[in-house]
Short mmCIF file of C-alpha atoms in Angstrom, two decimals:
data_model
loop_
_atom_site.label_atom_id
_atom_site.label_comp_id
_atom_site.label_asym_id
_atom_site.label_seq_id
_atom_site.Cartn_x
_atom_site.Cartn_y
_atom_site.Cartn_z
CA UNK M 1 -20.12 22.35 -24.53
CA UNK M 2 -21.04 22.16 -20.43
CA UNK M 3 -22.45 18.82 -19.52
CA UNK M 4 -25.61 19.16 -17.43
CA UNK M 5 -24.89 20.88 -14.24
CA UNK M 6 -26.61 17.92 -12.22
CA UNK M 7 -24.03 15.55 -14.17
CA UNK M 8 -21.00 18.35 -13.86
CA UNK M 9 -21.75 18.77 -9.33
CA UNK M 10 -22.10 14.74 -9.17
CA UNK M 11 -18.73 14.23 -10.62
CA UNK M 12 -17.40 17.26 -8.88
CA UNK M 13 -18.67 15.54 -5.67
CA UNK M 14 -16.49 12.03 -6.72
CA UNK M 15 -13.14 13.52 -8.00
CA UNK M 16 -13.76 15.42 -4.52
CA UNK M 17 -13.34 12.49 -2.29
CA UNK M 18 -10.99 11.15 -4.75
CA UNK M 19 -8.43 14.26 -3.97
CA UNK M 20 -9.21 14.93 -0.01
CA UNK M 21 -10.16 11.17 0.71
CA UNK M 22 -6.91 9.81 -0.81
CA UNK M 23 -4.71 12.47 0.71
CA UNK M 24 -6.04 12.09 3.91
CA UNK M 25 -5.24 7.99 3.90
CA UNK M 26 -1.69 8.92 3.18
CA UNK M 27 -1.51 11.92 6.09
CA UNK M 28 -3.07 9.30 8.64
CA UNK M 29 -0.91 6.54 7.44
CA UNK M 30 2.19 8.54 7.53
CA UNK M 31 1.68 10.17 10.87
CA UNK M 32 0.92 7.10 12.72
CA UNK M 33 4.20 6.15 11.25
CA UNK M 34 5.69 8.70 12.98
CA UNK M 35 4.21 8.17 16.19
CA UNK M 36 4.55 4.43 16.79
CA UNK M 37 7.69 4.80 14.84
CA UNK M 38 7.03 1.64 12.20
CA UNK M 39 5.03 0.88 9.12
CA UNK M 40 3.27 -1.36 8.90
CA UNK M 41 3.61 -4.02 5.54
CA UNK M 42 -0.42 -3.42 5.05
CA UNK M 43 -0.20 0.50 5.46
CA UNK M 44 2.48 0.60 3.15
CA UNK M 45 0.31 -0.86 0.27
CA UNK M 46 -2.52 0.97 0.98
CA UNK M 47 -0.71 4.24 1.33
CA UNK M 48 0.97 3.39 -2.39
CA UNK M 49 -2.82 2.99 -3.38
CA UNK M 50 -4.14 6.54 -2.52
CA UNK M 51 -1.02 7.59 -3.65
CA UNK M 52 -1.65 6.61 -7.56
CA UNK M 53 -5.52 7.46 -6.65
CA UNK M 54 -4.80 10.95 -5.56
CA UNK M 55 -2.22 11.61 -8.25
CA UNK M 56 -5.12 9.82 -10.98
CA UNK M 57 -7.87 11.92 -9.36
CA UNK M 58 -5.18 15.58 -10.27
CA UNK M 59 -3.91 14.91 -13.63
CA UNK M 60 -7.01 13.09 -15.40
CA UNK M 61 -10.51 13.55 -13.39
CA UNK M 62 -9.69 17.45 -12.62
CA UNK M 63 -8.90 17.97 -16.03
CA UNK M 64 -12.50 15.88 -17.22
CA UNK M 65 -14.22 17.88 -14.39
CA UNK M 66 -12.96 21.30 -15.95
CA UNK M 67 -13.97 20.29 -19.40
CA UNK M 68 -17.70 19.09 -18.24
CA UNK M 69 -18.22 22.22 -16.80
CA UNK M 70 -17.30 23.83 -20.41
CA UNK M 71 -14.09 25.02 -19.82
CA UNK M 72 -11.48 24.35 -22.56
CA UNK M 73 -9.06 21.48 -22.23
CA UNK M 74 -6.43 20.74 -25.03
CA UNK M 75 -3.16 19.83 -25.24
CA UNK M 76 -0.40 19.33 -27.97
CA UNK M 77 1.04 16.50 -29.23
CA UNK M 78 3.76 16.55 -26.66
CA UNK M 79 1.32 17.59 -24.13
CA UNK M 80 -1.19 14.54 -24.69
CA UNK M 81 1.74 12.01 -25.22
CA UNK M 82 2.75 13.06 -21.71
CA UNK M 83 -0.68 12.94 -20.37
CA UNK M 84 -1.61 9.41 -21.56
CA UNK M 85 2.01 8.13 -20.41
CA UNK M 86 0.86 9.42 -17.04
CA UNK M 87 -2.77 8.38 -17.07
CA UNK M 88 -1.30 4.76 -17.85
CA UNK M 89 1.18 4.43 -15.71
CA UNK M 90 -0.87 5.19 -12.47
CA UNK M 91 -3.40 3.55 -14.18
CA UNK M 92 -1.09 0.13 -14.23
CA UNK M 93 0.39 0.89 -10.64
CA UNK M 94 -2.82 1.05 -8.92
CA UNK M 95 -4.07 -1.77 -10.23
CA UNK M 96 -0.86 -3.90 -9.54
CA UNK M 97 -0.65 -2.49 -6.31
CA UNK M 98 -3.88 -3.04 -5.39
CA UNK M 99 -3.67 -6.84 -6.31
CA UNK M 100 -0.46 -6.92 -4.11
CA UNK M 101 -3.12 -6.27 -0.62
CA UNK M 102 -4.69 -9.35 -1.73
CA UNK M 103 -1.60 -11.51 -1.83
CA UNK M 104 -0.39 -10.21 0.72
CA UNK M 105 -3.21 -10.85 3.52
CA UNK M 106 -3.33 -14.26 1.96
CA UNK M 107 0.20 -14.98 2.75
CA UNK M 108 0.70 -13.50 5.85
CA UNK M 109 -2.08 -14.76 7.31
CA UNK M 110 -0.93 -18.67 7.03
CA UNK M 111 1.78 -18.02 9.67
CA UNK M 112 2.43 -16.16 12.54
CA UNK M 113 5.71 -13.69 12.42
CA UNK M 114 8.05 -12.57 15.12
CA UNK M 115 8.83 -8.69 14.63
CA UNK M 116 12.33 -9.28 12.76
CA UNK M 117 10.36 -11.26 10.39
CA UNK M 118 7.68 -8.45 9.84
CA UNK M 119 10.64 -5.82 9.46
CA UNK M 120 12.34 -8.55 6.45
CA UNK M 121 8.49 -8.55 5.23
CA UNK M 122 8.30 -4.61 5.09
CA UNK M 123 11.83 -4.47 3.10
CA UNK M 124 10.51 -6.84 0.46
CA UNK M 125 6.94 -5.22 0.36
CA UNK M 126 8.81 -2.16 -0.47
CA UNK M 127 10.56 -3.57 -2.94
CA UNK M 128 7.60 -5.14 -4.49
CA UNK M 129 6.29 -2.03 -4.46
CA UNK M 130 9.54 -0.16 -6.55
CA UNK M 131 9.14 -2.91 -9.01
CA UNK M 132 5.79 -2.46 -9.94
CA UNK M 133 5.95 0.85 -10.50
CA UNK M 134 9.19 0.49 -12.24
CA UNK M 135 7.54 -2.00 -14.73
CA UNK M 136 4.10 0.22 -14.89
CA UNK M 137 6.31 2.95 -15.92
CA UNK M 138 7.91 0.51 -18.67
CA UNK M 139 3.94 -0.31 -20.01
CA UNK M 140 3.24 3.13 -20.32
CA UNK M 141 6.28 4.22 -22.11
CA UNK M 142 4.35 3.14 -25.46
CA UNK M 143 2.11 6.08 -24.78
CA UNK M 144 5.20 8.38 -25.43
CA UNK M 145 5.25 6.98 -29.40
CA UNK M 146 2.00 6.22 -29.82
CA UNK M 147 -0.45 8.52 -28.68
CA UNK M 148 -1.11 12.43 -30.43
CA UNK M 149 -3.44 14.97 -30.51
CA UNK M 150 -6.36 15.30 -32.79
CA UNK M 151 -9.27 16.98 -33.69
CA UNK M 152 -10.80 14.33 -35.17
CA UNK M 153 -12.01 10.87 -34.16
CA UNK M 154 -10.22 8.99 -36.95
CA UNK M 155 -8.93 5.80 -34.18
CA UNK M 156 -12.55 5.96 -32.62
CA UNK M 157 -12.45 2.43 -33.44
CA UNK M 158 -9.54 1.59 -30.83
CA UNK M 159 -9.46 1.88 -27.16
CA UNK M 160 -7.26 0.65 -24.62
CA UNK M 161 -9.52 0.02 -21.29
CA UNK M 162 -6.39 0.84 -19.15
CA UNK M 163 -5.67 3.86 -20.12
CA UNK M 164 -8.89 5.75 -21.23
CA UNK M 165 -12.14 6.49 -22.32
CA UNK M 166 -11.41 7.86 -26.36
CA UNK M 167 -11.17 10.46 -27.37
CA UNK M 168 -9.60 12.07 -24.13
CA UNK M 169 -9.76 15.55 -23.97
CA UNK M 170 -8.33 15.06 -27.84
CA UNK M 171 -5.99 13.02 -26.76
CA UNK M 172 -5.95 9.21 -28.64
CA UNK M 173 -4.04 6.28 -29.39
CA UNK M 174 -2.34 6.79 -32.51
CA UNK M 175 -0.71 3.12 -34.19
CA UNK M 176 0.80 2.60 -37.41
CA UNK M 177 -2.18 0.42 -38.61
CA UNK M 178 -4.99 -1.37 -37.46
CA UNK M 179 -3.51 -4.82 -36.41
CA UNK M 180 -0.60 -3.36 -34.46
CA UNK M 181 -3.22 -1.48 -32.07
CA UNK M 182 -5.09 -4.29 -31.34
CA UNK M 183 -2.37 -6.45 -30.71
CA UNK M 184 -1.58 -4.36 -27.99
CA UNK M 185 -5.19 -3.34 -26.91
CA UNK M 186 -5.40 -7.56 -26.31
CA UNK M 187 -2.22 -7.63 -25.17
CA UNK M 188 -2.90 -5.17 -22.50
CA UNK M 189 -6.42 -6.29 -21.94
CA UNK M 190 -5.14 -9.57 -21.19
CA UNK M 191 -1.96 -9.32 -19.21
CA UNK M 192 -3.36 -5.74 -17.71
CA UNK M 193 -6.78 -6.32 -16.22
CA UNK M 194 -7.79 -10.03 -16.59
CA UNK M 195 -4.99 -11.75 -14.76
CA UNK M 196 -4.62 -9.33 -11.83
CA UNK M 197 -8.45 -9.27 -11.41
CA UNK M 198 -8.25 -13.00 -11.27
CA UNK M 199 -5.85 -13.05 -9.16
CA UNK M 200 -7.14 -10.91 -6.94
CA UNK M 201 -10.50 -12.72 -6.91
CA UNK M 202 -8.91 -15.82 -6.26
CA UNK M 203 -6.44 -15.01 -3.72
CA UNK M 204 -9.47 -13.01 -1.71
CA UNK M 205 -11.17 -16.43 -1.70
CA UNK M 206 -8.20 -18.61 -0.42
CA UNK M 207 -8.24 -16.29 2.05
CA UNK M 208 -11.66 -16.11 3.18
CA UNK M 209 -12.02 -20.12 2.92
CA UNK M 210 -8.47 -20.39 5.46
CA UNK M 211 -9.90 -18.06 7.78
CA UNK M 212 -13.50 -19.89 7.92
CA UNK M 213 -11.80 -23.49 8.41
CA UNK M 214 -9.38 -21.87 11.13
CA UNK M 215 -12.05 -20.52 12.68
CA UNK M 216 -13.92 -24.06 12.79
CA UNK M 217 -10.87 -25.38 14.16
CA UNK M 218 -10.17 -22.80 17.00
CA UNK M 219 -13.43 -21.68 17.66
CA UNK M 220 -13.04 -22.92 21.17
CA UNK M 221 -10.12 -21.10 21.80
CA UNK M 222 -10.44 -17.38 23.18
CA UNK M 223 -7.19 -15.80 21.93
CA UNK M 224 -7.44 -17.44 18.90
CA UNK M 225 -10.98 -16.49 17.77
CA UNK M 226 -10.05 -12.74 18.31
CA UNK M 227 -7.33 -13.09 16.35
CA UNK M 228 -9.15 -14.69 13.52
CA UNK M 229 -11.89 -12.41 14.25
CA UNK M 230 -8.92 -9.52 13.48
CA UNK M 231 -8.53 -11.20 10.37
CA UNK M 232 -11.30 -12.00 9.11
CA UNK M 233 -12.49 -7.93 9.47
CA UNK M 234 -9.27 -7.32 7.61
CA UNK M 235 -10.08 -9.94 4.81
CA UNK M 236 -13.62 -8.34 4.18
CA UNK M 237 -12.15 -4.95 3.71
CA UNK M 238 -10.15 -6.14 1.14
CA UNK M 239 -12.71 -7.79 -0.01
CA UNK M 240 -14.23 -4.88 -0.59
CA UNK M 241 -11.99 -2.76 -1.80
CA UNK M 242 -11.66 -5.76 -4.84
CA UNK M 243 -15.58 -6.07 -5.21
CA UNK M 244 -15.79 -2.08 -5.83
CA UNK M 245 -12.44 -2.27 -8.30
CA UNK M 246 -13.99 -5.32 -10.42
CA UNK M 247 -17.36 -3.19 -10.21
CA UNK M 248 -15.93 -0.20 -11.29
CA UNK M 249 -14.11 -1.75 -14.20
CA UNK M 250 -16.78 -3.89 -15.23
CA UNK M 251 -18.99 -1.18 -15.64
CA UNK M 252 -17.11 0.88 -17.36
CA UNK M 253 -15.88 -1.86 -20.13
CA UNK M 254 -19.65 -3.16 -20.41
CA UNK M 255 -20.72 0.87 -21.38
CA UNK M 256 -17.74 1.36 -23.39
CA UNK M 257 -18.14 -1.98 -25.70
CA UNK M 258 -21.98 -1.26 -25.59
CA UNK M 259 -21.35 2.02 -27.10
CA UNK M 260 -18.81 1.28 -29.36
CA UNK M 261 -21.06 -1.86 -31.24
CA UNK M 262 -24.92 0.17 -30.54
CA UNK M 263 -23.12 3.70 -31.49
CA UNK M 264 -26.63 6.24 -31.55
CA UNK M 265 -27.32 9.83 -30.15
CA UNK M 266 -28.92 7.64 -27.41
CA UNK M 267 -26.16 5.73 -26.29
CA UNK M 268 -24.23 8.42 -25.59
CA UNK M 269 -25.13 8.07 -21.86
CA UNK M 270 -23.10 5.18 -21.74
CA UNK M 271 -20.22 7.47 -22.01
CA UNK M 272 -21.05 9.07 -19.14
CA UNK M 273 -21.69 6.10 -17.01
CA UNK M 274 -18.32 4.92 -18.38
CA UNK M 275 -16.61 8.35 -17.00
CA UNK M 276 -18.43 7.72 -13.60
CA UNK M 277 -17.97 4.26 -13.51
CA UNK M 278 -13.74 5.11 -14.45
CA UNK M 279 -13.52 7.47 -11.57
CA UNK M 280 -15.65 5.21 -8.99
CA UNK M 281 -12.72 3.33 -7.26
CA UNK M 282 -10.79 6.41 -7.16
CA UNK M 283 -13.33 7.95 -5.01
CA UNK M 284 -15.02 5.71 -2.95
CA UNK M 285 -11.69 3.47 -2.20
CA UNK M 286 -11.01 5.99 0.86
CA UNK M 287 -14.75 5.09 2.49
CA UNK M 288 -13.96 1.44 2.24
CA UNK M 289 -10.51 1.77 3.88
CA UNK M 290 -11.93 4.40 6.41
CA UNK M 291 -14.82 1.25 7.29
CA UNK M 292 -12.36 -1.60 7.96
CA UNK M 293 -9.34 -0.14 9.11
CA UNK M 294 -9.50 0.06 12.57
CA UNK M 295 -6.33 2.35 13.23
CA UNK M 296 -7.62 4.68 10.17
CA UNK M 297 -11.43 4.49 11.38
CA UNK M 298 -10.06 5.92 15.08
CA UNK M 299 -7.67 8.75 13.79
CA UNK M 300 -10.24 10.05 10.87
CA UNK M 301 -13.19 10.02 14.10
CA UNK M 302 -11.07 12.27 16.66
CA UNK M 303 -9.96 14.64 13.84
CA UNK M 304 -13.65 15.13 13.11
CA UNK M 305 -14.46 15.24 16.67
CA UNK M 306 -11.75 17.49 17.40
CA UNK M 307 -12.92 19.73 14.55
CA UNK M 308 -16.40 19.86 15.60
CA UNK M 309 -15.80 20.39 18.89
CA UNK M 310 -13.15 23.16 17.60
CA UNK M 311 -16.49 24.66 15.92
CA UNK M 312 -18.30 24.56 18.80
CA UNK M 313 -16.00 26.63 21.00
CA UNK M 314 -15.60 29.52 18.52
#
């Protein structure tokens, strides 16, 4: 059954920006690569960012898009054990990744570094980067033994918040018995989303607090206060970028947990403020990057200018 078409052009309008958003951070990032000829450590984690956002926002909000608008979306049991190993795993990266631009900024911004250093720094950025993913992948692998289609809700009593909202286009979570599924639903709660949100929150605020008591320090030196000033824009678009993700997740385990323990016909809204809420940092993470990044900012205004002025001729 078609969700209302207000609620179906809405969500259209977020996995939207979550597919042309994300893939334009990557073409910017990649061909201002080309032209200066380096990468930059920051770009690098950002670019792995969109990358599981745009890849999130093709194989799991298209698919909930299609089925709002009441087309029919099923798969098999192979089919759905597939789908929630790949709805984890880029589920896991991003968030990984994500608290990696935290840690990073706080690091590198507690000494200066010549341009061998930043080249070492890139190297084991990218490695940081293979590992994640490499372990992410690992996590996920328990969705290819324990996850099935059904056309029942038999396991509507268990949900993993990293993975999905159940059921998923009939696709659930499928454990021997009770206890072993909520061993790993804590598990992954714990390990998954509460120590890399702390540790994003906390290394965000080490960072902000170093930058305001160099700035007290140095605030009577010229060179120094732009460069702090550099900083400190860079530190509030990360800061950003964390707020939304915490936002985003909070919101959508507060309507999950409220509908599991108040389950009514009326709650069922919570659902959908749970699927919005899922999708949010998927979508809107472009717009924050596009705000604070002053390279990204620049390209994404004279492609629009060019276009418009492209218009205007023709």
């Amino acid at each position: 059954m078609a969700e209302h078409p207000v609620q179906v052009f809405a969500y259209g309008l977020l996995v939207s920006c979550g597919i042309l958003g994300n893939a334009v951070v990557i073409w910017i990032a990649a061909d201002s690569t080309r032209e200066n000829r380096y990468l930059a450590s920051s770009d690098l984690i950002l670019m792995n960012i969109a990358v599981a956002n745009l890849l999130l926002s093709l194989t799991r909000n298209t698919l909930l898009l299609f089925f709002d608008a009441g087309y029919s979306v099923s798969f098999t049991d192979v089919g759905c054990r597939m789908m929630m190993f790949v709805w984890t795993w880029l589920r896991s990266a991003s968030i990984w990744v994500t608290l990696s631009l935290s840690i990073f900024h706080f690091v590198t911004i507690r000494a200066s570094r010549t341009m061998l250093q930043k080249l070492n720094e890139r190297n084991k950025i990218a490695k940081a980067m293979v590992i994640e993913w490499a372990l992410s992948f690992v996590y996920s692998s328990v969705a290819l033994g324990y996850s099935s289609n059904t056309k029942t809700n038999s396991t509507n009593n268990l949900m993993l918040i990293s993975s999905t909202i159940r059921p998923l286009l009939g696709c659930v979570w499928t454990f021997p018995d009770d206890t072993s599924g909520l061993i790993y639903t804590m598990i992954s709660v714990v390990i998954h989303e509460a120590i890399p949100i702390s540790l994003m929150i906390l290394a965000n605020a080490a960072t902000l607090l170093f930058l305001y008591k160099h700035y007290r320090k140095t605030q009577d030196v010229v060179f120094n206060n732009n460069l702090i000033s550099t900083e400190w824009k860079a530190a509030k678009t990360i800061l950003y970028l964390i707020l939304l993700f915490i936002f985003c997740w909070g919101t959508h385990v507060l309507s999950i947990n409220y509908y599991n323990f108040m389950g009514s016909p009326s709650t069922r809204y919570m659902l959908i403020i749970a699927r919005f809420s899922a999708s949010g940092f998927v979508g809107f993470y472009p717009l924050v990057v596009a705000t604070g990044h002053g390279k990204l900012k620049r390209k994404m205004a004279n492609i629009l200018r060019c276009r418009w002025l492209k218009s205007l001729n023709q």
